[in-house]
XYZ file of C-alpha atoms in Angstrom:
518
model
C 133.544 104.135 111.654
C 136.043 106.975 111.729
C 134.501 110.262 110.682
C 135.289 111.732 107.273
C 135.079 115.452 106.621
C 134.933 117.382 103.383
C 134.892 121.163 102.914
C 133.217 122.600 99.826
C 131.150 125.497 98.511
C 127.345 125.167 98.342
C 125.291 128.011 96.874
C 128.331 130.277 97.034
C 128.919 129.709 100.748
C 131.391 127.521 102.638
C 129.967 124.250 103.929
C 131.232 121.078 105.519
C 130.091 117.478 105.128
C 130.743 115.030 107.955
C 130.344 111.303 107.423
C 129.961 109.344 110.666
C 126.981 107.434 112.030
C 124.946 109.501 109.587
C 125.508 112.375 107.159
C 125.831 115.814 108.738
C 125.627 118.892 106.531
C 127.046 121.960 108.245
C 126.048 125.311 106.772
C 124.125 128.026 108.605
C 122.799 125.182 110.695
C 123.453 121.450 110.973
C 121.277 118.915 109.178
C 121.545 115.291 110.227
C 120.495 112.909 107.467
C 120.256 109.160 108.121
C 121.920 107.115 105.391
C 118.549 105.513 104.584
C 117.243 108.919 103.470
C 120.138 109.576 101.074
C 119.115 108.641 97.524
C 122.219 109.714 95.602
C 125.851 110.617 96.211
C 128.120 111.055 93.211
C 131.232 112.991 92.275
C 131.485 114.633 88.848
C 135.111 114.979 87.878
C 134.592 117.302 84.910
C 132.842 119.988 86.972
C 134.587 119.253 90.296
C 131.149 118.966 91.918
C 129.787 116.608 94.529
C 126.063 115.849 94.068
C 123.994 114.684 97.040
C 120.232 114.077 97.028
C 118.209 113.177 100.092
C 114.835 113.591 101.774
C 114.373 115.136 105.191
C 111.742 116.514 107.541
C 112.311 120.079 108.634
C 109.864 119.607 111.504
C 107.931 116.655 112.868
C 104.536 117.895 111.712
C 105.614 118.748 108.168
C 106.023 116.295 105.276
C 109.374 115.180 103.930
C 111.045 117.434 101.379
C 113.438 116.446 98.615
C 116.756 118.295 98.592
C 119.520 118.298 95.982
C 122.945 119.776 96.763
C 125.734 120.531 94.320
C 128.954 121.282 96.176
C 131.962 122.806 94.431
C 135.195 121.182 95.533
C 138.623 122.823 95.672
C 140.611 121.761 92.597
C 143.565 120.633 94.685
C 144.392 117.058 93.660
C 144.198 115.689 97.218
C 140.850 117.374 97.854
C 139.433 116.006 94.602
C 140.498 112.503 95.592
C 138.891 112.942 99.023
C 135.662 114.131 97.375
C 135.583 111.070 95.136
C 136.149 108.739 98.089
C 133.574 110.620 100.162
C 130.920 110.109 97.460
C 131.777 106.418 97.082
C 131.554 105.727 100.828
C 128.306 107.701 101.205
C 126.721 105.900 98.252
C 127.768 102.543 99.683
C 126.276 103.408 103.078
C 123.083 104.731 101.477
C 122.448 101.559 99.477
C 123.773 98.878 101.785
C 121.802 95.717 100.965
C 119.609 97.500 98.399
C 119.870 97.495 94.621
C 120.564 100.962 93.207
C 118.554 101.991 90.156
C 115.451 99.824 90.477
C 113.355 99.313 87.356
C 109.819 100.370 88.184
C 106.537 100.012 86.323
C 104.528 103.050 87.395
C 100.734 103.262 87.028
C 99.173 106.683 87.651
C 95.426 107.056 88.110
C 94.609 110.639 87.039
C 91.121 110.390 88.540
C 92.056 108.884 91.904
C 91.313 110.674 95.153
C 91.022 114.402 94.522
C 92.300 114.099 90.933
C 95.814 115.476 91.430
C 97.837 112.282 91.018
C 99.496 113.275 87.720
C 100.772 116.609 89.053
C 101.849 115.080 92.361
C 103.806 112.361 90.618
C 105.600 114.681 88.194
C 106.446 117.355 90.771
C 107.091 115.438 93.990
C 107.691 111.765 93.217
C 109.393 111.417 89.839
C 112.338 113.729 90.724
C 113.136 111.578 93.786
C 112.977 108.334 91.793
C 115.150 109.705 89.006
C 117.706 111.016 91.498
C 117.904 107.450 92.824
C 118.771 106.170 89.357
C 115.433 104.392 88.935
C 114.432 103.377 85.420
C 110.769 104.312 85.056
C 108.081 102.993 82.727
C 105.114 105.283 83.396
C 101.511 104.998 82.198
C 98.345 106.864 83.095
C 95.298 104.656 83.505
C 92.516 105.465 81.056
C 89.661 103.260 82.294
C 88.664 100.752 84.956
C 90.579 97.550 84.368
C 93.572 99.280 82.742
C 95.931 98.329 85.596
C 94.451 94.814 85.614
C 95.358 94.360 81.936
C 98.878 95.754 82.439
C 99.555 93.454 85.400
C 98.043 90.435 83.645
C 100.533 90.680 80.785
C 103.492 92.240 82.633
C 106.957 91.134 81.511
C 108.101 90.041 84.958
C 111.821 89.918 84.111
C 111.785 93.562 82.998
C 110.912 95.177 86.329
C 111.873 95.099 89.990
C 108.653 96.576 91.371
C 105.265 98.058 90.476
C 104.188 101.446 91.835
C 100.560 102.565 92.004
C 100.015 106.317 92.137
C 96.451 106.281 93.354
C 94.408 104.925 96.253
C 93.905 101.318 97.254
C 91.672 100.477 94.286
C 94.590 100.400 91.854
C 96.476 97.958 94.085
C 93.379 95.729 93.964
C 93.474 95.837 90.155
C 97.186 95.060 89.985
C 97.001 92.060 92.319
C 94.024 90.617 90.455
C 95.891 91.145 87.199
C 98.810 89.193 88.680
C 96.373 86.452 89.739
C 95.347 86.106 86.088
C 98.923 86.182 84.779
C 100.337 83.189 82.906
C 102.587 82.703 85.957
C 100.449 83.971 88.858
C 102.761 82.913 91.702
C 105.765 84.569 90.128
C 103.700 87.640 89.282
C 102.440 87.937 92.862
C 106.044 87.810 94.070
C 106.618 91.101 92.221
C 106.747 93.774 94.965
C 104.031 96.423 94.859
C 104.335 99.831 96.532
C 101.664 102.548 96.756
C 102.195 106.263 96.262
C 99.222 107.636 98.254
C 97.083 109.949 96.127
C 93.673 108.419 96.892
C 91.075 109.150 99.549
C 91.715 106.439 102.139
C 95.263 105.237 101.356
C 94.943 102.415 103.880
C 97.820 100.362 102.485
C 100.241 103.288 102.590
C 99.220 104.027 106.187
C 99.932 100.409 107.117
C 103.369 100.487 105.506
C 104.495 103.984 106.546
C 102.461 104.676 109.670
C 99.893 107.300 110.602
C 102.384 110.178 110.546
C 103.796 109.471 107.061
C 101.054 107.427 105.393
C 99.883 110.319 103.185
C 103.415 111.585 102.471
C 104.227 110.892 98.807
C 107.914 111.769 99.225
C 108.280 109.222 102.025
C 106.398 106.711 99.882
C 108.857 107.350 97.039
C 111.720 106.489 99.400
C 109.987 103.204 100.254
C 109.785 102.476 96.535
C 113.537 103.095 96.256
C 114.729 101.281 99.377
C 111.826 99.277 100.825
C 112.387 95.566 101.379
C 110.049 92.860 100.007
C 107.528 91.725 102.610
C 105.301 88.709 101.998
C 101.670 89.303 102.963
C 98.556 87.181 103.130
C 95.784 87.800 100.609
C 92.277 86.414 100.282
C 90.201 84.607 97.689
C 86.625 85.882 97.593
C 84.241 83.423 95.931
C 80.963 84.931 94.753
C 78.664 83.353 92.170
C 81.453 80.974 91.186
C 83.899 83.812 90.433
C 87.204 84.083 92.312
C 88.576 87.541 93.158
C 91.651 88.421 95.192
C 91.295 90.871 98.072
C 94.330 92.310 99.839
C 92.896 94.736 102.374
C 89.283 94.667 103.549
C 85.683 93.661 103.071
C 82.876 95.729 104.567
C 79.147 95.295 105.085
C 76.665 97.566 106.799
C 77.672 101.044 107.912
C 81.315 100.765 106.805
C 80.348 99.722 103.286
C 77.720 102.454 103.070
C 80.156 105.205 104.030
C 82.659 103.967 101.437
C 80.537 103.034 98.423
C 77.856 105.574 99.254
C 80.314 108.503 99.163
C 82.008 107.774 95.825
C 80.496 110.975 94.399
C 82.255 112.966 97.150
C 85.848 112.039 96.302
C 86.622 115.736 95.929
C 86.356 115.940 99.732
C 89.367 113.628 100.207
C 89.201 111.363 103.259
C 86.711 113.785 104.893
C 84.064 112.042 102.794
C 84.248 109.060 105.165
C 83.330 111.218 108.168
C 80.353 112.545 106.236
C 79.297 109.004 105.308
C 79.678 107.830 108.892
C 77.488 110.592 110.292
C 74.870 109.942 107.632
C 74.866 106.245 108.488
C 74.508 106.922 112.187
C 71.305 108.867 111.561
C 69.718 105.790 109.979
C 71.268 103.439 112.537
C 69.983 100.198 111.011
C 71.391 96.701 111.527
C 73.162 94.842 108.733
C 70.793 92.004 107.806
C 73.251 89.193 106.992
C 74.389 85.925 108.538
C 78.084 85.466 109.345
C 79.865 82.122 109.735
C 83.602 81.698 110.221
C 86.416 79.208 110.815
C 87.638 80.806 114.018
C 91.216 80.393 115.243
C 91.625 83.046 117.975
C 88.968 85.047 119.829
C 90.806 86.244 122.956
C 91.542 89.967 122.505
C 94.281 90.022 125.129
C 96.003 86.986 123.610
C 95.896 88.590 120.153
C 97.389 91.764 121.617
C 100.181 89.805 123.331
C 100.966 87.973 120.075
C 101.238 91.315 118.294
C 103.585 92.682 120.945
C 105.766 89.565 120.821
C 106.057 89.767 117.055
C 106.945 93.454 117.164
C 109.483 92.948 119.939
C 111.237 90.285 117.897
C 111.310 92.318 114.691
C 114.567 93.921 113.577
C 113.590 97.277 112.081
C 116.667 97.390 109.869
C 116.314 93.912 108.406
C 113.240 92.111 109.664
C 113.559 88.307 109.956
C 111.590 86.510 107.320
C 111.882 89.173 104.627
C 111.838 87.069 101.467
C 114.155 86.987 98.505
C 112.170 86.944 95.316
C 112.579 86.177 91.601
C 111.948 89.641 90.205
C 114.618 90.097 87.573
C 116.570 88.205 84.960
C 119.712 90.250 85.533
C 122.548 89.104 87.763
C 121.210 90.952 90.811
C 117.666 91.411 92.077
C 115.801 94.065 93.999
C 118.206 93.716 96.940
C 121.319 93.390 94.800
C 121.488 89.675 95.592
C 121.634 86.739 93.217
C 119.550 84.769 95.721
C 116.621 86.960 94.670
C 116.169 84.761 91.615
C 115.462 81.316 92.965
C 112.370 80.183 91.089
C 109.228 79.040 92.861
C 108.388 75.564 91.565
C 104.637 76.146 92.038
C 103.291 78.591 89.449
C 99.495 78.487 89.816
C 97.222 80.037 92.420
C 96.686 77.973 95.583
C 93.785 75.551 95.526
C 90.746 76.480 97.590
C 90.556 74.575 100.881
C 86.898 75.095 101.758
C 83.781 74.332 99.759
C 80.782 76.625 100.116
C 78.664 73.839 101.635
C 81.285 72.792 104.218
C 79.958 73.126 107.797
C 82.479 71.253 109.948
C 84.316 73.568 112.331
C 82.344 76.664 111.293
C 80.823 79.013 113.887
C 77.661 80.971 113.133
C 77.404 84.419 114.710
C 73.818 84.856 115.866
C 73.720 88.475 117.100
C 72.471 91.386 115.003
C 75.308 93.386 113.463
C 75.556 97.142 113.020
C 78.382 96.492 110.599
C 80.969 93.877 109.720
C 84.556 94.697 108.776
C 87.161 92.091 107.898
C 90.672 92.584 106.604
C 94.444 92.589 106.692
C 96.446 95.585 107.914
C 95.574 97.816 110.901
C 94.511 101.007 109.088
C 91.677 101.296 106.587
C 91.967 105.088 106.594
C 93.597 107.912 108.513
C 90.678 108.133 110.948
C 90.267 104.420 111.668
C 92.643 101.698 112.814
C 90.067 98.952 112.307
C 92.314 95.893 112.786
C 94.949 96.925 115.344
C 96.253 93.382 116.016
C 96.491 92.419 112.335
C 99.719 90.743 111.243
C 100.928 90.657 107.629
C 101.625 86.925 107.462
C 99.786 85.001 110.194
C 97.603 83.205 107.637
C 94.446 84.667 109.199
C 91.929 87.392 108.514
C 90.792 89.741 111.294
C 87.005 90.042 111.560
C 85.252 92.623 113.684
C 81.527 92.861 114.236
C 79.982 95.877 115.917
C 77.087 94.286 117.791
C 73.885 96.231 117.204
C 72.260 95.523 120.579
C 75.354 96.587 122.516
C 76.054 99.953 120.932
C 74.467 103.356 120.375
C 74.940 106.498 118.359
C 76.456 108.101 121.429
C 79.067 105.351 121.754
C 79.909 105.613 118.068
C 80.403 109.379 118.332
C 82.486 108.917 121.469
C 84.765 106.477 119.648
C 85.835 109.065 117.040
C 88.743 110.416 119.061
C 90.352 107.056 119.735
C 89.577 105.438 116.359
C 92.960 106.340 114.756
C 94.637 104.519 117.669
C 92.355 101.466 117.511
C 90.838 102.067 120.939
C 87.433 100.704 119.886
C 89.080 97.244 119.774
C 88.622 97.005 123.541
C 84.923 97.894 123.504
C 82.573 95.151 124.704
C 80.332 95.967 121.752
C 83.096 94.839 119.353
C 83.255 91.103 118.644
C 86.747 90.443 117.228
C 88.035 87.140 115.880
C 90.905 85.863 113.750
C 89.781 83.241 111.238
C 91.110 81.205 108.327
C 87.863 81.649 106.362
C 84.392 83.167 106.654
C 81.162 83.325 104.676
C 78.305 85.796 104.393
C 74.683 85.045 103.516
C 72.283 88.004 103.168
C 68.924 87.295 104.780
C 65.743 87.260 102.727
C 65.063 90.497 100.823
C 68.038 92.182 102.515
C 69.502 95.199 100.729
C 72.841 96.856 101.255
C 76.388 97.464 100.006
C 79.419 95.212 99.851
C 82.803 96.898 99.618
C 85.921 94.849 98.820
C 89.189 96.810 98.938
C 87.072 99.929 98.483
C 85.405 98.621 95.307
C 81.650 97.974 94.978
C 80.595 94.322 94.685
C 77.088 92.791 94.460
C 75.339 92.501 97.813
C 75.136 88.727 97.537
C 76.426 85.641 99.329
C 80.194 85.085 99.257
C 82.881 83.009 100.918
C 86.445 84.028 101.694
C 89.593 82.162 102.638
C 93.153 83.217 103.394
C 96.249 82.435 101.301
C 99.361 82.841 103.485
C 102.191 84.996 102.135
C 100.949 84.924 98.550
C 101.524 88.585 97.622
C 104.486 90.927 98.094
C 104.756 94.562 99.165
C 107.681 96.898 99.697
C 108.060 97.853 103.350
C 110.558 100.023 105.270
C 110.125 97.961 108.444
C 109.085 94.418 107.556
C 105.905 94.759 109.634
C 102.887 97.045 109.827
C 103.862 100.511 111.035
C 100.887 101.009 113.354
C 101.373 101.878 117.011
C 98.814 100.120 119.210
C 98.806 99.849 122.981
C 96.661 98.400 125.709
C 94.918 101.033 127.872
C 95.601 101.025 131.599
C 92.033 99.863 132.189
C 90.312 97.842 129.491
C 88.065 100.201 127.569
C 84.467 99.219 127.275
C 81.894 100.790 125.072
C 78.885 102.223 126.803
C 76.497 99.312 126.576
C 73.072 100.825 126.122
C 70.033 98.690 125.683
C 67.936 99.238 122.606
C 65.124 100.729 124.652
C 67.516 103.333 126.018
C 68.493 104.312 122.460
C 64.863 104.688 121.485
C 64.173 106.906 124.494
C 67.003 109.296 123.656
C 64.985 111.758 121.549
C 67.730 114.361 121.305
C 70.375 112.011 119.982
C 69.089 111.722 116.410
C 68.495 115.461 116.097
C 72.064 116.084 117.281
C 73.331 113.711 114.621
C 71.357 115.535 111.932
C 72.853 118.849 113.030
C 76.356 117.407 112.775
C 75.599 116.021 109.314
C 74.437 119.398 108.069
C 77.627 120.964 109.413
C 79.759 118.421 107.513
C 77.770 118.891 104.323
């Protein structure tokens, strides 16, 4: 497009706006702002002012900041007309294919993470949403189950999206509330977007990437302009009760460091490092039996599938992004009437597998240090647990850290590469994609079960995958996790159990590290 220029006065000084492949703001320096990061552009005739709001990073290592500019335009009639046209073109470019002024149901957990969600929302998130013309319906949660009750009775035609200002636990509540809605399928097609104010913020990391996953301003932009992305979710059946899980299930060490550090939420995500070190001192196997309906067990094939999917994804408008019935007005979340085609099936999917089914199931016979299963690469900033996870492959990624093939030393050595998923290549990691799995604790076994970061009874359960049942808002249409294959396949140091027992200094070193963290 041909460039447009507009001269005006900002903060008492001359400035120039240039509209080309992006927005350039020329003052003392030049700021280049991609159209996607512009949230408002409007001309106010009465005051002869041009208002522009956008988010930008001033350096790569710093978070996004929200900036509002009010430029005074020369009162010459031709200049005023140019200013009006400039604002109209910029607004059109900023919201191409996206509905302006989304209606958002916002749930804020004042006790989530380090307990600053209310202040963070009011100071750093709400101003961005309001600048984008969003219509907000905000509530603070008052007790466990509050978000569940709101989602269960949500007037689906009144909103375009639901925002959770908390950690991953509130997303769990919302999705289970949708599952118990009078129209669960339609409810689960309502896009959900997290504003990361919890400890782990795994979902936000998966949507925004490691660099921006804790950035609430960037998360607000996703809420304004993110596209609906269908994702698989899971039914967990335990004692006859059905619960939806969207992210992960953990047993053994990974459950202990999550559930066992609830009282340390004030530490933020550092609490998980503390829990990990404490668990490594004990270094006990997880006494359960795992069976699964395996589909893919070749790590290199799973990696190649991931690369092929990423290579074929269009980052501006990913193929397969759904159109969803989220509003009764003439246009939906993407400003498109096609958003409102009704799904003829309204109930939750039927369960495919009975708990006594054995055909096609594989039983894993080795002792496990821990089991982690889930959807989405990141479970926290320090761990990309499921690096080859795909949002909609209809499978759950299961990893087992084999007890006989690992050691405390290997676990400590894996810290550095854990945010990049390097432990995936270790020989001590058994990794499989499955359509279902079941867990049976062995006699008198004790432990913790964490589902989406929430504590569940340490009892037998069965899980199966429901393809593309839930909906998230995503800036890319795929998980924003960078994962690569090392030049030489990484293998964990495979120490025999006797070698671990002979290493007398190892446990004392672990204790010293734990005291330092405490």
